[in-house]
Structure formats: C-alpha cells, structure tokens
CSV table of C-alpha atoms in Angstrom, one decimal:
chain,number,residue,atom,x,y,z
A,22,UNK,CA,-18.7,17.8,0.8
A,23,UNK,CA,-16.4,15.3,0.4
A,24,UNK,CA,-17.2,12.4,-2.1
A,25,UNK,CA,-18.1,9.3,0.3
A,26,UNK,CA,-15.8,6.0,-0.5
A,27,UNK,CA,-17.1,2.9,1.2
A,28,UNK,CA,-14.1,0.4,2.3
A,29,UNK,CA,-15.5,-3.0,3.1
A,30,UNK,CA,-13.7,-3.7,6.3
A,31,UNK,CA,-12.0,-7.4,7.1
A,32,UNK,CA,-12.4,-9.3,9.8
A,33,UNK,CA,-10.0,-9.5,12.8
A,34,UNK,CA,-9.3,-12.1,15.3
A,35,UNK,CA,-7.9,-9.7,17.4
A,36,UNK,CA,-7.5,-6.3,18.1
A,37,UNK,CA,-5.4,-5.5,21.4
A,38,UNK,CA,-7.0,-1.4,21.7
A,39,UNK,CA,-10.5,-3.3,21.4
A,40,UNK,CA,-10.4,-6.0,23.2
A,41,UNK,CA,-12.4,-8.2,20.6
A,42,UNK,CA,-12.5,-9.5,17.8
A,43,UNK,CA,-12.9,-6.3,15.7
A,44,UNK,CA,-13.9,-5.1,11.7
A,45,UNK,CA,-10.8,-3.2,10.4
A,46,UNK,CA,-9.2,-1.4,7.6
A,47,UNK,CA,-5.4,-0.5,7.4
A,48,UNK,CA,-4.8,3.3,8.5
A,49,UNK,CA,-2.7,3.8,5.3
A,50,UNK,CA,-5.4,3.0,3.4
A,51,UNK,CA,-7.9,5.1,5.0
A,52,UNK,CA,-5.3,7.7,5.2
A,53,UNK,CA,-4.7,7.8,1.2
A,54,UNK,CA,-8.3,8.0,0.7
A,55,UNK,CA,-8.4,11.3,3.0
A,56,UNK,CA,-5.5,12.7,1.5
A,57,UNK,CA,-7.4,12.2,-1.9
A,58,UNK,CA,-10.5,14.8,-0.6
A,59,UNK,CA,-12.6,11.6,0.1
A,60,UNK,CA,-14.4,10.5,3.2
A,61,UNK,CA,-13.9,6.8,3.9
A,62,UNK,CA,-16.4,4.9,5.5
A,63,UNK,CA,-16.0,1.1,7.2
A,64,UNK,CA,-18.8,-0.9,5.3
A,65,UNK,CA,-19.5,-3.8,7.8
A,66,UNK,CA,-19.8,-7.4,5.6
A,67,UNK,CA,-23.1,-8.4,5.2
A,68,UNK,CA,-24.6,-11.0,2.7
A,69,UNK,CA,-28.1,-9.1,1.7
A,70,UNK,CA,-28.7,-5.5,0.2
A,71,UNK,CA,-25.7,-5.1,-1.1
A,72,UNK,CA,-26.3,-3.3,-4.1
A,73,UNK,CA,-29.0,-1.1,-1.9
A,74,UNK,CA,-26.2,-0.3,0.7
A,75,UNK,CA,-23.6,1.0,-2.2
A,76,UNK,CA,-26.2,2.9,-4.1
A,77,UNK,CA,-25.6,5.5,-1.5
A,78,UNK,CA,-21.8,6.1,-2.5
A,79,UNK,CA,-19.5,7.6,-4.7
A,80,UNK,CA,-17.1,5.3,-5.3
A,81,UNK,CA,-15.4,1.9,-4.0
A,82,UNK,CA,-12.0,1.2,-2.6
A,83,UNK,CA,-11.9,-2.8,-2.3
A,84,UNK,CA,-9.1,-3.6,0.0
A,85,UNK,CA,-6.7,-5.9,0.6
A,86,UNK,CA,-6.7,-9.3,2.8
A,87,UNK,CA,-7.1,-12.6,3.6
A,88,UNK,CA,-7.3,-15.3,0.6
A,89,UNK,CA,-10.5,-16.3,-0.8
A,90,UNK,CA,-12.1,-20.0,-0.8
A,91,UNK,CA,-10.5,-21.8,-3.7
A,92,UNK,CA,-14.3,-23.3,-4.3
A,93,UNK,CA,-15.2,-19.7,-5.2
A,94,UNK,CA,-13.2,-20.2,-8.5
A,95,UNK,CA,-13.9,-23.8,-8.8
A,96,UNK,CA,-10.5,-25.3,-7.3
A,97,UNK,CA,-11.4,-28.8,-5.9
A,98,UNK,CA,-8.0,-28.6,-3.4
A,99,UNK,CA,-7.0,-25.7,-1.3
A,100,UNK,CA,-2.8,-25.4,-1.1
A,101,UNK,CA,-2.0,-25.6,2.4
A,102,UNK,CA,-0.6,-21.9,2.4
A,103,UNK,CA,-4.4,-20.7,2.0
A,104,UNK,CA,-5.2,-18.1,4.8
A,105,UNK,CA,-7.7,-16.3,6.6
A,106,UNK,CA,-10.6,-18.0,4.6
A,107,UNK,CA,-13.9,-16.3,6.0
A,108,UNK,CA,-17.4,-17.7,4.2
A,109,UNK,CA,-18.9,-13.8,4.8
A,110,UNK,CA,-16.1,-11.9,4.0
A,111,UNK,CA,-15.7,-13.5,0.2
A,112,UNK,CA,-19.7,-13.2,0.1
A,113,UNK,CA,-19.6,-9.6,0.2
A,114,UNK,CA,-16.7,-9.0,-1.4
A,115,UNK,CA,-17.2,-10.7,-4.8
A,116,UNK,CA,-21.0,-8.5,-3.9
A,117,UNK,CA,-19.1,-5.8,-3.6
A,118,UNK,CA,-17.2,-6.2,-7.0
A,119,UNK,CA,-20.3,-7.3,-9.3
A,120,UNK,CA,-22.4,-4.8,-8.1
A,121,UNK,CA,-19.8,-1.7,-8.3
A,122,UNK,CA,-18.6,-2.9,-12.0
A,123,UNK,CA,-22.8,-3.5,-13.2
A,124,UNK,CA,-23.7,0.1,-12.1
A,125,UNK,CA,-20.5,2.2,-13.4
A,126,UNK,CA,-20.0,3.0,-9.5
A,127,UNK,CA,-16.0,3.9,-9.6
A,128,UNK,CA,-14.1,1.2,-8.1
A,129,UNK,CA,-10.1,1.0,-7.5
A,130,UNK,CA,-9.3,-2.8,-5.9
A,131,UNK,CA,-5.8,-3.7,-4.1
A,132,UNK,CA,-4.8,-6.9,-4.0
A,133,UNK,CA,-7.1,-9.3,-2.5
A,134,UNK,CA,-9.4,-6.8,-4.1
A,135,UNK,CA,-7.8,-7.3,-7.4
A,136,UNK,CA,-8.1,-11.1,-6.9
A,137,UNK,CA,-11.8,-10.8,-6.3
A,138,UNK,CA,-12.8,-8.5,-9.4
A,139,UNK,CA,-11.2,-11.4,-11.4
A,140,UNK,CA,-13.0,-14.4,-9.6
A,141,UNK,CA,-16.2,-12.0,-9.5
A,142,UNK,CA,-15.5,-11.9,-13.3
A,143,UNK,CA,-15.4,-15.6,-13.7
A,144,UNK,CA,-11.5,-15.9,-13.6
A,145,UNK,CA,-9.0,-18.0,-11.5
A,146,UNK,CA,-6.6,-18.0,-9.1
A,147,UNK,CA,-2.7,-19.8,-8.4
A,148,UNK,CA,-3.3,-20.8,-4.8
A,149,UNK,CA,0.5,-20.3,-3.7
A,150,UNK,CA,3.1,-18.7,-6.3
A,151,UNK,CA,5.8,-21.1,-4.4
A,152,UNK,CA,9.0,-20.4,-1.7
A,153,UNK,CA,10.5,-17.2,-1.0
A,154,UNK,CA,12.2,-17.1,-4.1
A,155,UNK,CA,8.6,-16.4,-5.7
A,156,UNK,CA,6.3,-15.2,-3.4
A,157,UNK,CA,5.6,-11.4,-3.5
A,158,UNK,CA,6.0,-10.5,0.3
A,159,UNK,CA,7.6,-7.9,1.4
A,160,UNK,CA,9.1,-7.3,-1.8
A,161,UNK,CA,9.1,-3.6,-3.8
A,162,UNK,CA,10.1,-4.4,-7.3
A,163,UNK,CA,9.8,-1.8,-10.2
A,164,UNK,CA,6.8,-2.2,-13.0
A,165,UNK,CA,5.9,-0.8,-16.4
A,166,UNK,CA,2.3,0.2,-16.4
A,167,UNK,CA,0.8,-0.1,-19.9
A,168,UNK,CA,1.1,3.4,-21.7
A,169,UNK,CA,-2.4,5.3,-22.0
A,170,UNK,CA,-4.2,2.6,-19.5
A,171,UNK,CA,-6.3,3.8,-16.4
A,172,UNK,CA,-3.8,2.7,-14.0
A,173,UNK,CA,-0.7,4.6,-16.1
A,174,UNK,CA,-3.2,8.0,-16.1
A,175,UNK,CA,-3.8,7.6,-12.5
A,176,UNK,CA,-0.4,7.6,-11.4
A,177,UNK,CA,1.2,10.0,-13.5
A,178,UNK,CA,3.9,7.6,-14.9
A,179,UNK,CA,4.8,4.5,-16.8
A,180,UNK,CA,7.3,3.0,-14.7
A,181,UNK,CA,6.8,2.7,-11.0
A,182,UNK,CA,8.0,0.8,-7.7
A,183,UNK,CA,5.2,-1.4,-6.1
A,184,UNK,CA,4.8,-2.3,-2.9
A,185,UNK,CA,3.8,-5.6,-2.9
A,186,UNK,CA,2.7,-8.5,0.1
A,187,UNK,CA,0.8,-11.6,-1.6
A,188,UNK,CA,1.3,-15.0,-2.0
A,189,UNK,CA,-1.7,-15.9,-4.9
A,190,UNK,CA,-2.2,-14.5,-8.3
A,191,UNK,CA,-4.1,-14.3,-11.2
A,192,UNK,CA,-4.1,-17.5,-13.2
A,193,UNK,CA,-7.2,-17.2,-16.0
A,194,UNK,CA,-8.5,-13.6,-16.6
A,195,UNK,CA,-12.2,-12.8,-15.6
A,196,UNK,CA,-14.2,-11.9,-18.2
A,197,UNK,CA,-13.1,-8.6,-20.2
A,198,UNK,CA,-10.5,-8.3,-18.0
A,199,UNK,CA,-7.0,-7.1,-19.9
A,200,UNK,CA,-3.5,-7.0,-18.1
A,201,UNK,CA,-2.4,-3.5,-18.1
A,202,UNK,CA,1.4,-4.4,-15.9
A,203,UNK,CA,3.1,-7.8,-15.1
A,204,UNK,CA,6.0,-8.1,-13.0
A,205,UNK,CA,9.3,-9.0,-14.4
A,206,UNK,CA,8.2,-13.3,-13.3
A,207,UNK,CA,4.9,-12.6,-15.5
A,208,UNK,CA,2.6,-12.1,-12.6
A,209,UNK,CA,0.0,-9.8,-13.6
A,210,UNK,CA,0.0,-6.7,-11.1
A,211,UNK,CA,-3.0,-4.7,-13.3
A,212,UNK,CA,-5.8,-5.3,-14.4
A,213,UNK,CA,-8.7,-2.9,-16.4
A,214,UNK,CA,-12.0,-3.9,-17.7
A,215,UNK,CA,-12.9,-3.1,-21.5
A,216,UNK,CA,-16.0,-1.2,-22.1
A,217,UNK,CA,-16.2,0.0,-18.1
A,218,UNK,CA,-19.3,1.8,-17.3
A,219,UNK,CA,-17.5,3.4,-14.6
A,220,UNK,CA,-14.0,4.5,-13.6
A,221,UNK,CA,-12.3,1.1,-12.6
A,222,UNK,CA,-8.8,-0.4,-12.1
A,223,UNK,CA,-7.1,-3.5,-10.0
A,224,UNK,CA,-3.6,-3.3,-8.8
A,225,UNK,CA,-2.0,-6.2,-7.2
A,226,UNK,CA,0.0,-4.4,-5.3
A,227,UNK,CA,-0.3,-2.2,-2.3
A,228,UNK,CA,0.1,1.5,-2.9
A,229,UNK,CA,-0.9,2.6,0.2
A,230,UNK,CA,2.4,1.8,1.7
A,231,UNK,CA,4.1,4.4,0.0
A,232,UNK,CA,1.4,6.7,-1.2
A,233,UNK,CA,2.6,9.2,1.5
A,234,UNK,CA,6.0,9.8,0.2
A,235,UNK,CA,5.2,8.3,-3.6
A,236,UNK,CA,3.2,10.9,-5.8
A,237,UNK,CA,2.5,7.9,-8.3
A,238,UNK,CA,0.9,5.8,-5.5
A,239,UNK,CA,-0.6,8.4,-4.4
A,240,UNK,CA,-2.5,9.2,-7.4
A,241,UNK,CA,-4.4,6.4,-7.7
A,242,UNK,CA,-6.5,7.3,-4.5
A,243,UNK,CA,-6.8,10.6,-6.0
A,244,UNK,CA,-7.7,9.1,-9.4
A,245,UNK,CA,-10.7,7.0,-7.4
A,246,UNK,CA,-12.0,10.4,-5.7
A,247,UNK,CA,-12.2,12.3,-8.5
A,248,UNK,CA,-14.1,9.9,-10.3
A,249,UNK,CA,-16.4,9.9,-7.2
A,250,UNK,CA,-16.8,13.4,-7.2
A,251,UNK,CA,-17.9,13.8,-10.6
C-alpha cells in the first residue's frame, strides 16, 4: 500500500477542461509524490476538523500558491503586489501546518507552504522583495544547503539549483524555526524546526519543476514518503 500524502488543493478561478471554478494542485507536484511510492490525495479546504481529517494520513505535502493575508502575520498595509488572497484557503492552511508540526505527522512545505509554517509559527513576512531585479520568478539560481540538515539529507547534496517563482519572503522566523539555505541576496530558501516531533522541512523553492530530470529535487518527495511509510 502506498503511504497516503494529503495535498491541500488551491483554489482556482478558472479551469478551461472544467468549466468552473475548480480545487487544483500542480501535476508536477502530484507527479513527484507518485514517483516517490506515495498516493496523493486533493484535501478540499475546509475551516473545521482539521486535525480529525489529517489523522487519517501519512504524511503532508503543503503546496505552493497564492499569498496569504498580511493580517495573518500582523501587517496593518497590504503591498499592492499581494495576490490571490482567499480568507479559507489561509484558514486551512496555517490548520494544516499547526496541526501536522503538533502531532509529528511528516510534513515537507514548498513555498507558499514554507511561508505558512513560519506565520503558523508566529513569524513574518516581506510583502513584495521589490522589481525584477529582486523578485524570485522565474529564476533558477544555485544554493548551499546547510551540511547534515534535513533538507541536505533529503536531497542527496549540499549544493543544488532551485527552481524558484515568489515574490514574498521570510522576514522574522517563526518560532524554533532555523534557516538551513539562503540564497546568494540573503533570502532564506530553508527552513527546519528544532526538536521536530516528526520528519519536517520548508523549501522556498519549487522542486517539483525539475524533480523529473533532478535526482536532488527529486529526493525530497522521496524523503517525505519514506517518512510516511515508516
């Protein structure tokens, strides 16, 4: 049996094979989960029984997205670049987060999903990182993962190329949150939490993009499965 790996799905305006508005998650992603031995399944957002609906799983894969409400991490302003804002969709999210980090249930987050751990966590967020010169979209630049961390066992290697589409990033850590890779501008692209109860890391990035030709990308879905499995 394959270990079961819930993937909150995001909201869609649109979907043109649908018809309607639609609940989706990105093929890659669900693709890289497969190829891991692990059977994804779309968890629809809902703000009650969250921690009742993921006690059936193995493990977590928070995915990527839209940008969360600046109230969630106190912000007074939201930057005019602020996108895709959905009440529901941060609800269960940030849920999602708490409840997989308070019950050990293994968890691997991708960038929005990184962003949500560390609000989930108490932490903040730069609304907008600035112009083209600065923003991380559709960029691959390389990174040095911290040697020994969870996200350097995972993939297999120290250095890597990152896939990367975001315009936000971490500003003040979440609590017991440590950086385990920046990218050469500082922005952190990792993140672990000490004394996990469960196998957990955050990536800023997007290895899904390349996971089917990058062994190193690649590994972190496996990484997330086997955990599940065990």
């Amino acid at each position: 049996m394959r270990p079961l790996i819930a993937v909150p799905a995001r909201f869609s305006a649109r979907t043109s094979a649908l018809r309607y508005a639609a609940e989706v998650n990105a093929r890659a992603l669900i693709e890289a989960v497969w190829r891991a031995g692990g059977e994804p399944v779309s968890l629809h957002p809902a703000d009650t029984g969250t921690a009742a609906r993921l006690a059936r799983f193995d493990g977590v894969l928070l995915p990527g997205g839209g940008d969360l409400a600046p109230s969630r991490y106190g912000a007074t302003d939201t930057h005019d670049t602020v996108y895709d804002v959905d009440a529901l969709q941060d609800t269960f999210d940030l849920d999602v987060a708490r409840h997989a980090l308070e019950s050990g249930l293994p968890l691997l987050a991708v960038c929005r999903g990184l962003q949500a751990v560390n609000v989930a966590l108490g932490g903040t967020l730069e609304q907008d990182m600035g112009g083209p010169q600065r923003e991380h979209r559709h960029l691959v630049h390389p990174l040095t993962l911290e040697p020994g961390s969870v996200v350097a066992r995972a993939a297999g290697v120290e250095k890597t190329d990152a896939s990367c589409y975001h315009h936000q990033r971490v500003d003040r850590l979440g609590t017991g949150l440590r950086v385990t890779a920046r990218a050469a501008d500082g922005t952190v692209e990792a993140l672990e939490l000490q004394d996990a109860r469960g196998w957990f890391t955050a990536v800023q990035w997007h290895p899904e993009d390349t996971a089917h030709e990058d062994p190193a990308q690649q590994g972190l879905f496996d990484a997330l499965v086997r955990a599940a499995a065990r």
